[in-house]
PDB file of C-alpha atoms in Angstrom:
ATOM      1  CA  MET T   5     262.093  81.691 171.392  1.00 66.00           C
ATOM      2  CA  SER T   6     263.142  82.401 174.930  1.00 92.00           C
ATOM      3  CA  GLU T   7     261.005  81.016 177.710  1.00 94.00           C
ATOM      4  CA  ASN T   8     260.213  84.562 178.828  1.00 95.00           C
ATOM      5  CA  ILE T   9     258.734  85.351 175.439  1.00 96.00           C
ATOM      6  CA  ALA T  10     256.811  82.070 175.390  1.00 97.00           C
ATOM      7  CA  ILE T  11     255.330  82.866 178.803  1.00 97.00           C
ATOM      8  CA  GLN T  12     254.494  86.374 177.616  1.00 97.00           C
ATOM      9  CA  PHE T  13     252.614  84.849 174.666  1.00 97.00           C
ATOM     10  CA  ALA T  14     250.722  82.472 176.958  1.00 98.00           C
ATOM     11  CA  ASN T  15     249.736  85.378 179.181  1.00 98.00           C
ATOM     12  CA  GLU T  16     248.644  87.418 176.168  1.00 98.00           C
ATOM     13  CA  ALA T  17     246.593  84.478 174.896  1.00 98.00           C
ATOM     14  CA  PHE T  18     244.774  84.442 178.245  1.00 98.00           C
ATOM     15  CA  TYR T  19     243.886  88.124 177.999  1.00 98.00           C
ATOM     16  CA  GLU T  20     242.912  87.834 174.333  1.00 97.00           C
ATOM     17  CA  ALA T  21     240.547  84.974 175.158  1.00 97.00           C
ATOM     18  CA  PHE T  22     239.148  87.040 178.035  1.00 96.00           C
ATOM     19  CA  ALA T  23     238.765  90.255 176.009  1.00 96.00           C
ATOM     20  CA  ASN T  24     237.211  88.427 173.049  1.00 95.00           C
ATOM     21  CA  ALA T  25     234.931  86.332 175.271  1.00 95.00           C
ATOM     22  CA  ASP T  26     236.343  83.320 173.426  1.00 95.00           C
ATOM     23  CA  LEU T  27     235.624  80.340 175.649  1.00 95.00           C
ATOM     24  CA  ALA T  28     237.192  77.830 173.252  1.00 96.00           C
ATOM     25  CA  ALA T  29     240.443  79.788 173.387  1.00 97.00           C
ATOM     26  CA  MET T  30     240.182  80.059 177.173  1.00 97.00           C
ATOM     27  CA  VAL T  31     239.818  76.284 177.422  1.00 97.00           C
ATOM     28  CA  GLU T  32     243.090  75.951 175.484  1.00 97.00           C
ATOM     29  CA  VAL T  33     244.903  78.493 177.668  1.00 98.00           C
ATOM     30  CA  TRP T  34     244.446  76.464 180.848  1.00 98.00           C
ATOM     31  CA  ALA T  35     246.285  73.246 181.685  1.00 97.00           C
ATOM     32  CA  PRO T  36     244.225  70.237 180.599  1.00 95.00           C
ATOM     33  CA  GLU T  37     244.454  68.428 183.914  1.00 91.00           C
ATOM     34  CA  GLY T  38     245.780  68.573 187.424  1.00 85.00           C
ATOM     35  CA  PRO T  39     244.873  70.928 190.225  1.00 87.00           C
ATOM     36  CA  LEU T  40     244.218  74.470 189.119  1.00 94.00           C
ATOM     37  CA  PHE T  41     243.516  77.657 191.027  1.00 96.00           C
ATOM     38  CA  CYS T  42     241.362  80.499 189.757  1.00 97.00           C
ATOM     39  CA  CYS T  43     240.267  83.371 191.962  1.00 96.00           C
ATOM     40  CA  HIS T  44     238.075  85.940 190.272  1.00 94.00           C
ATOM     41  CA  PRO T  45     237.848  89.217 192.199  1.00 91.00           C
ATOM     42  CA  GLY T  46     235.711  88.709 195.260  1.00 83.00           C
ATOM     43  CA  TRP T  47     234.921  85.050 194.481  1.00 86.00           C
ATOM     44  CA  PRO T  48     236.247  82.204 196.549  1.00 88.00           C
ATOM     45  CA  PRO T  49     238.959  80.405 194.563  1.00 92.00           C
ATOM     46  CA  LEU T  50     238.021  77.538 192.277  1.00 94.00           C
ATOM     47  CA  THR T  51     240.360  74.570 192.166  1.00 92.00           C
ATOM     48  CA  SER T  52     239.065  71.985 189.699  1.00 93.00           C
ATOM     49  CA  ARG T  53     239.223  72.319 185.943  1.00 95.00           C
ATOM     50  CA  ASP T  54     235.482  71.767 185.688  1.00 95.00           C
ATOM     51  CA  GLU T  55     234.739  74.588 188.135  1.00 95.00           C
ATOM     52  CA  VAL T  56     237.265  76.901 186.515  1.00 96.00           C
ATOM     53  CA  MET T  57     235.904  76.306 183.020  1.00 96.00           C
ATOM     54  CA  ALA T  58     232.318  76.672 184.197  1.00 96.00           C
ATOM     55  CA  SER T  59     233.207  80.019 185.766  1.00 95.00           C
ATOM     56  CA  TRP T  60     234.713  81.271 182.518  1.00 96.00           C
ATOM     57  CA  GLY T  61     231.665  80.028 180.675  1.00 94.00           C
ATOM     58  CA  ARG T  62     229.455  82.182 182.887  1.00 92.00           C
ATOM     59  CA  ILE T  63     231.737  85.231 182.847  1.00 92.00           C
ATOM     60  CA  LEU T  64     232.305  85.217 179.106  1.00 92.00           C
ATOM     61  CA  ALA T  65     228.695  84.463 178.243  1.00 90.00           C
ATOM     62  CA  ALA T  66     227.432  87.214 180.499  1.00 80.00           C
ATOM     63  CA  GLY T  67     229.655  90.005 179.338  1.00 67.00           C
ATOM     64  CA  GLY T  68     230.299  89.478 175.656  1.00 74.00           C
ATOM     65  CA  ALA T  69     233.549  91.156 174.640  1.00 84.00           C
ATOM     66  CA  MET T  70     235.173  92.455 177.829  1.00 86.00           C
ATOM     67  CA  PRO T  71     237.111  95.706 178.209  1.00 91.00           C
ATOM     68  CA  ILE T  72     239.834  93.856 180.112  1.00 95.00           C
ATOM     69  CA  ARG T  73     243.377  95.215 179.901  1.00 96.00           C
ATOM     70  CA  CYS T  74     246.580  93.631 181.156  1.00 97.00           C
ATOM     71  CA  LEU T  75     248.952  96.314 182.378  1.00 96.00           C
ATOM     72  CA  SER T  76     252.647  96.231 183.265  1.00 95.00           C
ATOM     73  CA  PRO T  77     253.246  92.487 183.106  1.00 96.00           C
ATOM     74  CA  GLU T  78     256.454  91.314 184.751  1.00 95.00           C
ATOM     75  CA  ILE T  79     257.665  87.821 183.942  1.00 96.00           C
ATOM     76  CA  GLY T  80     259.757  85.368 185.903  1.00 93.00           C
ATOM     77  CA  VAL T  81     260.810  81.821 185.067  1.00 92.00           C
ATOM     78  CA  PHE T  82     261.571  79.236 187.724  1.00 88.00           C
ATOM     79  CA  GLY T  83     262.340  75.969 185.979  1.00 81.00           C
ATOM     80  CA  GLY T  84     259.023  74.647 184.724  1.00 87.00           C
ATOM     81  CA  VAL T  85     256.952  77.476 186.203  1.00 93.00           C
ATOM     82  CA  GLY T  86     256.345  80.866 184.659  1.00 95.00           C
ATOM     83  CA  LEU T  87     255.188  83.673 186.922  1.00 96.00           C
ATOM     84  CA  VAL T  88     253.457  86.731 185.554  1.00 97.00           C
ATOM     85  CA  THR T  89     252.466  89.567 187.830  1.00 96.00           C
ATOM     86  CA  CYS T  90     250.448  92.362 186.312  1.00 96.00           C
ATOM     87  CA  TYR T  91     247.518  94.668 186.809  1.00 96.00           C
ATOM     88  CA  GLU T  92     244.127  94.418 185.214  1.00 96.00           C
ATOM     89  CA  SER T  93     241.887  97.275 184.258  1.00 95.00           C
ATOM     90  CA  LEU T  94     238.206  96.451 183.714  1.00 93.00           C
ATOM     91  CA  GLY T  95     236.055  99.536 183.428  1.00 90.00           C
ATOM     92  CA  LYS T  96     236.674 101.492 186.594  1.00 91.00           C
ATOM     93  CA  HIS T  97     238.008  98.491 188.496  1.00 93.00           C
ATOM     94  CA  ARG T  98     241.678  97.758 189.090  1.00 94.00           C
ATOM     95  CA  PHE T  99     243.136  94.416 190.137  1.00 96.00           C
ATOM     96  CA  ALA T 100     246.534  93.097 191.135  1.00 96.00           C
ATOM     97  CA  VAL T 101     247.138  89.758 189.470  1.00 97.00           C
ATOM     98  CA  THR T 102     249.276  86.670 189.917  1.00 97.00           C
ATOM     99  CA  ASN T 103     249.270  84.293 186.938  1.00 98.00           C
ATOM    100  CA  LEU T 104     251.229  81.042 186.897  1.00 97.00           C
ATOM    101  CA  PHE T 105     251.937  78.870 183.877  1.00 97.00           C
ATOM    102  CA  ALA T 106     253.384  75.368 183.782  1.00 95.00           C
ATOM    103  CA  LYS T 107     255.334  74.020 180.837  1.00 94.00           C
ATOM    104  CA  ILE T 108     253.375  71.020 179.632  1.00 93.00           C
ATOM    105  CA  GLY T 109     254.965  69.471 176.571  1.00 92.00           C
ATOM    106  CA  PRO T 110     256.045  72.336 174.322  1.00 91.00           C
ATOM    107  CA  ARG T 111     253.505  74.839 175.656  1.00 95.00           C
ATOM    108  CA  TRP T 112     253.039  76.996 178.711  1.00 97.00           C
ATOM    109  CA  ARG T 113     249.554  76.466 180.116  1.00 97.00           C
ATOM    110  CA  MET T 114     247.859  78.463 182.850  1.00 98.00           C
ATOM    111  CA  ILE T 115     247.574  76.719 186.211  1.00 97.00           C
ATOM    112  CA  HIS T 116     246.822  79.661 188.489  1.00 97.00           C
ATOM    113  CA  HIS T 117     245.030  82.995 188.132  1.00 98.00           C
ATOM    114  CA  HIS T 118     244.513  85.226 191.145  1.00 97.00           C
ATOM    115  CA  ALA T 119     242.977  88.667 190.610  1.00 96.00           C
ATOM    116  CA  GLY T 120     242.439  90.711 193.757  1.00 95.00           C
ATOM    117  CA  PRO T 121     240.951  94.190 193.906  1.00 93.00           C
ATOM    118  CA  ILE T 122     243.196  97.137 194.658  1.00 92.00           C
ATOM    119  CA  ALA T 123     242.169 100.721 195.296  1.00 87.00           C
ATOM    120  CA  ALA T 124     244.334 102.236 192.577  1.00 87.00           C
ATOM    121  CA  LEU T 125     247.191 101.559 190.213  1.00 90.00           C
ATOM    122  CA  PRO T 126     250.653 102.592 191.395  1.00 85.00           C
ATOM    123  CA  GLY T 127     251.967 105.894 190.151  1.00 82.00           C
ATOM    124  CA  GLY T 128     253.362 105.672 186.647  1.00 85.00           C
ATOM    125  CA  ILE T 129     251.003 102.964 185.415  1.00 88.00           C
ATOM    126  CA  GLU T 130     248.154 104.192 183.264  1.00 84.00           C
ATOM    127  CA  ALA T 131     244.957 102.234 182.708  1.00 81.00           C
ATOM    128  CA  ASP T 132     245.054 103.184 179.041  1.00 73.00           C
ATOM    129  CA  GLU T 133     248.618 101.935 178.570  1.00 53.00           C
ATOM    130  CA  PRO T 134     248.863 100.385 175.108  1.00 50.00           C
ATOM    131  CA  ALA T 135     248.114  96.693 175.296  1.00 50.00           C
ATOM    132  CA  GLY T 136     251.233  95.838 173.333  1.00 47.00           C
ATOM    133  CA  SER T 137     253.640  97.621 175.629  1.00 49.00           C
ATOM    134  CA  GLY T 138     256.361  95.139 176.383  1.00 58.00           C
ATOM    135  CA  PRO T 139     256.700  93.298 179.650  1.00 66.00           C
ATOM    136  CA  ARG T 140     259.655  93.726 181.908  1.00 64.00           C
ATOM    137  CA  SER T 141     261.623  90.676 182.879  1.00 68.00           C
ATOM    138  CA  ARG T 142     261.959  89.948 186.566  1.00 61.00           C
ATOM    139  CA  HIS T 143     264.920  87.628 185.998  1.00 53.00           C
TER     140      HIS T 143
ATOM    141  CA  MET Z  17     261.843  65.859 205.170  1.00 67.00           C
ATOM    142  CA  SER Z  18     259.776  66.021 202.029  1.00 92.00           C
ATOM    143  CA  GLU Z  19     259.744  69.255 200.092  1.00 94.00           C
ATOM    144  CA  ASN Z  20     256.016  69.574 200.764  1.00 95.00           C
ATOM    145  CA  ILE Z  21     256.634  69.540 204.485  1.00 96.00           C
ATOM    146  CA  ALA Z  22     259.521  71.984 204.160  1.00 97.00           C
ATOM    147  CA  ILE Z  23     257.279  74.379 202.210  1.00 97.00           C
ATOM    148  CA  GLN Z  24     254.545  73.930 204.804  1.00 97.00           C
ATOM    149  CA  PHE Z  25     257.045  74.923 207.512  1.00 97.00           C
ATOM    150  CA  ALA Z  26     258.140  77.985 205.521  1.00 98.00           C
ATOM    151  CA  ASN Z  27     254.507  79.026 205.131  1.00 98.00           C
ATOM    152  CA  GLU Z  28     253.870  78.488 208.844  1.00 98.00           C
ATOM    153  CA  ALA Z  29     256.950  80.553 209.690  1.00 98.00           C
ATOM    154  CA  PHE Z  30     255.480  83.387 207.640  1.00 98.00           C
ATOM    155  CA  TYR Z  31     252.183  83.293 209.534  1.00 98.00           C
ATOM    156  CA  GLU Z  32     253.920  82.959 212.892  1.00 97.00           C
ATOM    157  CA  ALA Z  33     256.033  86.026 212.168  1.00 97.00           C
ATOM    158  CA  PHE Z  34     252.874  87.854 211.082  1.00 96.00           C
ATOM    159  CA  ALA Z  35     250.801  86.773 214.091  1.00 96.00           C
ATOM    160  CA  ASN Z  36     253.592  87.522 216.557  1.00 95.00           C
ATOM    161  CA  ALA Z  37     254.431  90.865 214.913  1.00 95.00           C
ATOM    162  CA  ASP Z  38     258.011  89.595 214.768  1.00 95.00           C
ATOM    163  CA  LEU Z  39     259.737  91.693 212.146  1.00 95.00           C
ATOM    164  CA  ALA Z  40     263.107  89.973 212.604  1.00 96.00           C
ATOM    165  CA  ALA Z  41     261.471  86.635 211.822  1.00 97.00           C
ATOM    166  CA  MET Z  42     259.624  88.154 208.864  1.00 97.00           C
ATOM    167  CA  VAL Z  43     262.921  89.421 207.468  1.00 97.00           C
ATOM    168  CA  GLU Z  44     264.214  85.834 207.596  1.00 97.00           C
ATOM    169  CA  VAL Z  45     261.114  84.399 205.927  1.00 98.00           C
ATOM    170  CA  TRP Z  46     261.605  86.400 202.749  1.00 98.00           C
ATOM    171  CA  ALA Z  47     264.286  85.747 200.131  1.00 97.00           C
ATOM    172  CA  PRO Z  48     267.339  87.899 200.819  1.00 95.00           C
ATOM    173  CA  GLU Z  49     267.619  89.271 197.321  1.00 91.00           C
ATOM    174  CA  GLY Z  50     266.108  89.290 193.874  1.00 85.00           C
ATOM    175  CA  PRO Z  51     262.755  90.607 192.755  1.00 87.00           C
ATOM    176  CA  LEU Z  52     259.945  90.010 195.215  1.00 94.00           C
ATOM    177  CA  PHE Z  53     256.215  90.611 195.059  1.00 95.00           C
ATOM    178  CA  CYS Z  54     254.051  91.481 198.019  1.00 97.00           C
ATOM    179  CA  CYS Z  55     250.463  92.623 197.656  1.00 96.00           C
ATOM    180  CA  HIS Z  56     248.712  93.451 200.911  1.00 94.00           C
ATOM    181  CA  PRO Z  57     244.929  93.624 200.556  1.00 91.00           C
ATOM    182  CA  GLY Z  58     243.995  96.786 198.748  1.00 83.00           C
ATOM    183  CA  TRP Z  59     247.583  98.024 198.407  1.00 86.00           C
ATOM    184  CA  PRO Z  60     249.386  98.174 195.102  1.00 88.00           C
ATOM    185  CA  PRO Z  61     251.998  95.417 194.977  1.00 92.00           C
ATOM    186  CA  LEU Z  62     255.490  96.082 196.255  1.00 94.00           C
ATOM    187  CA  THR Z  63     258.361  94.582 194.316  1.00 92.00           C
ATOM    188  CA  SER Z  64     261.661  95.440 195.977  1.00 93.00           C
ATOM    189  CA  ARG Z  65     262.936  93.882 199.177  1.00 95.00           C
ATOM    190  CA  ASP Z  66     263.338  97.320 200.749  1.00 95.00           C
ATOM    191  CA  GLU Z  67     259.715  98.232 200.015  1.00 95.00           C
ATOM    192  CA  VAL Z  68     258.438  94.840 201.164  1.00 96.00           C
ATOM    193  CA  MET Z  69     260.344  94.953 204.437  1.00 96.00           C
ATOM    194  CA  ALA Z  70     259.323  98.561 205.074  1.00 96.00           C
ATOM    195  CA  SER Z  71     255.678  97.562 204.582  1.00 95.00           C
ATOM    196  CA  TRP Z  72     255.986  94.774 207.127  1.00 96.00           C
ATOM    197  CA  GLY Z  73     257.698  97.157 209.492  1.00 94.00           C
ATOM    198  CA  ARG Z  74     254.699  99.475 209.334  1.00 93.00           C
ATOM    199  CA  ILE Z  75     252.092  96.711 209.503  1.00 92.00           C
ATOM    200  CA  LEU Z  76     253.672  94.853 212.385  1.00 92.00           C
ATOM    201  CA  ALA Z  77     254.518  98.008 214.347  1.00 90.00           C
ATOM    202  CA  ALA Z  78     251.005  99.344 213.974  1.00 80.00           C
ATOM    203  CA  GLY Z  79     249.108  96.291 215.035  1.00 68.00           C
ATOM    204  CA  GLY Z  80     251.149  94.495 217.647  1.00 74.00           C
ATOM    205  CA  ALA Z  81     250.241  90.812 217.729  1.00 84.00           C
ATOM    206  CA  MET Z  82     247.842  90.192 214.837  1.00 86.00           C
ATOM    207  CA  PRO Z  83     244.826  87.862 214.864  1.00 91.00           C
ATOM    208  CA  ILE Z  84     245.887  86.473 211.492  1.00 95.00           C
ATOM    209  CA  ARG Z  85     244.919  82.873 210.678  1.00 95.00           C
ATOM    210  CA  CYS Z  86     246.029  80.773 207.737  1.00 97.00           C
ATOM    211  CA  LEU Z  87     243.208  78.455 206.685  1.00 96.00           C
ATOM    212  CA  SER Z  88     243.137  75.452 204.369  1.00 95.00           C
ATOM    213  CA  PRO Z  89     246.641  75.662 202.923  1.00 96.00           C
ATOM    214  CA  GLU Z  90     247.215  73.623 199.776  1.00 95.00           C
ATOM    215  CA  ILE Z  91     250.769  72.998 198.704  1.00 96.00           C
ATOM    216  CA  GLY Z  92     252.307  72.357 195.314  1.00 93.00           C
ATOM    217  CA  VAL Z  93     255.925  71.889 194.305  1.00 92.00           C
ATOM    218  CA  PHE Z  94     257.199  72.711 190.853  1.00 88.00           C
ATOM    219  CA  GLY Z  95     260.940  72.139 190.788  1.00 81.00           C
ATOM    220  CA  GLY Z  96     262.466  74.963 192.776  1.00 86.00           C
ATOM    221  CA  VAL Z  97     259.182  76.749 193.408  1.00 93.00           C
ATOM    222  CA  GLY Z  98     256.719  76.005 196.166  1.00 95.00           C
ATOM    223  CA  LEU Z  99     253.165  77.228 195.766  1.00 96.00           C
ATOM    224  CA  VAL Z 100     250.848  77.624 198.726  1.00 97.00           C
ATOM    225  CA  THR Z 101     247.275  78.715 198.263  1.00 96.00           C
ATOM    226  CA  CYS Z 102     245.255  79.393 201.360  1.00 96.00           C
ATOM    227  CA  TYR Z 103     242.788  81.696 202.999  1.00 96.00           C
ATOM    228  CA  GLU Z 104     243.482  84.277 205.653  1.00 96.00           C
ATOM    229  CA  SER Z 105     241.159  85.325 208.407  1.00 95.00           C
ATOM    230  CA  LEU Z 106     241.935  88.657 210.098  1.00 92.00           C
ATOM    231  CA  GLY Z 107     239.138  89.822 212.336  1.00 90.00           C
ATOM    232  CA  LYS Z 108     236.071  89.967 210.122  1.00 91.00           C
ATOM    233  CA  HIS Z 109     238.080  90.106 206.915  1.00 93.00           C
ATOM    234  CA  ARG Z 110     238.703  87.161 204.603  1.00 94.00           C
ATOM    235  CA  PHE Z 111     241.362  86.937 201.930  1.00 96.00           C
ATOM    236  CA  ALA Z 112     242.358  84.499 199.214  1.00 96.00           C
ATOM    237  CA  VAL Z 113     246.102  84.099 199.173  1.00 97.00           C
ATOM    238  CA  THR Z 114     248.850  82.999 196.806  1.00 97.00           C
ATOM    239  CA  ASN Z 115     252.242  82.469 198.442  1.00 98.00           C
ATOM    240  CA  LEU Z 116     255.320  81.397 196.500  1.00 97.00           C
ATOM    241  CA  PHE Z 117     258.585  80.151 197.957  1.00 97.00           C
ATOM    242  CA  ALA Z 118     261.895  79.600 196.167  1.00 95.00           C
ATOM    243  CA  LYS Z 119     264.448  77.086 197.350  1.00 94.00           C
ATOM    244  CA  ILE Z 120     267.571  79.092 198.094  1.00 93.00           C
ATOM    245  CA  GLY Z 121     270.336  76.891 199.418  1.00 92.00           C
ATOM    246  CA  PRO Z 122     268.740  74.485 201.890  1.00 91.00           C
ATOM    247  CA  ARG Z 123     265.767  76.690 202.727  1.00 95.00           C
ATOM    248  CA  TRP Z 124     262.501  77.730 201.137  1.00 97.00           C
ATOM    249  CA  ARG Z 125     262.211  81.506 201.219  1.00 98.00           C
ATOM    250  CA  MET Z 126     259.160  83.582 200.369  1.00 98.00           C
ATOM    251  CA  ILE Z 127     259.329  85.417 197.050  1.00 97.00           C
ATOM    252  CA  HIS Z 128     255.657  86.272 196.521  1.00 97.00           C
ATOM    253  CA  HIS Z 129     252.679  87.021 198.748  1.00 98.00           C
ATOM    254  CA  HIS Z 130     249.366  88.070 197.239  1.00 97.00           C
ATOM    255  CA  ALA Z 131     246.382  88.517 199.546  1.00 96.00           C
ATOM    256  CA  GLY Z 132     243.190  89.674 197.878  1.00 95.00           C
ATOM    257  CA  PRO Z 133     239.894  90.314 199.615  1.00 93.00           C
ATOM    258  CA  ILE Z 134     237.025  87.889 199.105  1.00 92.00           C
ATOM    259  CA  ALA Z 135     233.474  88.245 200.287  1.00 87.00           C
ATOM    260  CA  ALA Z 136     233.342  84.988 202.211  1.00 87.00           C
ATOM    261  CA  LEU Z 137     235.089  81.690 202.748  1.00 90.00           C
ATOM    262  CA  PRO Z 138     233.860  78.759 200.669  1.00 85.00           C
ATOM    263  CA  GLY Z 139     231.471  76.394 202.352  1.00 82.00           C
ATOM    264  CA  GLY Z 140     233.200  73.930 204.630  1.00 85.00           C
ATOM    265  CA  ILE Z 141     236.042  76.223 205.672  1.00 88.00           C
ATOM    266  CA  GLU Z 142     235.676  77.773 209.087  1.00 84.00           C
ATOM    267  CA  ALA Z 143     237.489  80.909 210.181  1.00 81.00           C
ATOM    268  CA  ASP Z 144     238.174  79.309 213.555  1.00 73.00           C
ATOM    269  CA  GLU Z 145     239.695  76.166 212.025  1.00 53.00           C
ATOM    270  CA  PRO Z 146     242.590  75.077 214.247  1.00 50.00           C
ATOM    271  CA  ALA Z 147     245.800  76.687 213.050  1.00 50.00           C
ATOM    272  CA  GLY Z 148     247.605  73.361 213.095  1.00 47.00           C
ATOM    273  CA  SER Z 149     245.183  71.550 210.823  1.00 49.00           C
ATOM    274  CA  GLY Z 150     247.259  69.930 208.191  1.00 58.00           C
ATOM    275  CA  PRO Z 151     247.543  71.147 204.637  1.00 67.00           C
ATOM    276  CA  ARG Z 152     246.392  69.144 201.697  1.00 65.00           C
ATOM    277  CA  SER Z 153     248.866  68.418 198.969  1.00 68.00           C
ATOM    278  CA  ARG Z 154     248.010  69.558 195.484  1.00 61.00           C
ATOM    279  CA  HIS Z 155     250.523  67.226 193.864  1.00 53.00           C
TER     280      HIS Z 155
END
């Protein structure tokens, strides 16, 4: 399995955990230790695993299954870091997203999630794009 | 010079070019080729060097010297990738920021800038923090 595909799977696991409001899966998605960074739209960033996990606990408990969609992921690999840029659609909201994954043992684990609001998606990207539409490789 | 310090300098060069509305310096900050990512607050991300440089041309021409401040930078190094997370203060606006730099030859060059609006800075971070206050290392 190429590293690009492995990073794609890790990114998809993040959005599946989010969409299914599956906190146990979300706990597995993130790196088990070390400094993390998680910036939910409008929130100040959170930088400890405890804070990050507590935030997901609140978000996933509050919303139940979430209509979150990952759109147009683009994947880059830089040694032990995987970079995914994508858009998120959540109801009427649209976000530009930077996700970073670190290779820890055999698995890519999330170390950084930054979702910032944008006014609209670029032309050519549809909010109802099929979830399984393949990512483009940046490298 | 440690890589952390070199990445700190690259990040400071970015904010100096921004604050001084120095497009020639901004052109030097960014990687000369390859896929880039630049998301100005509220804009859809730009992903080609031509688009990114054109956006800076418009932003820096429109505003003259900009009251941009980089606050609380935290620096991580993952092989050939440098990660800087920080806040920006621009007038009354506050942004959470992800900056990525790639080591290209001897220099760290920006490959990714994502500034997303946030409602407020976290407690303990002041918008008038001295620009030269040192970054903390994440690793």
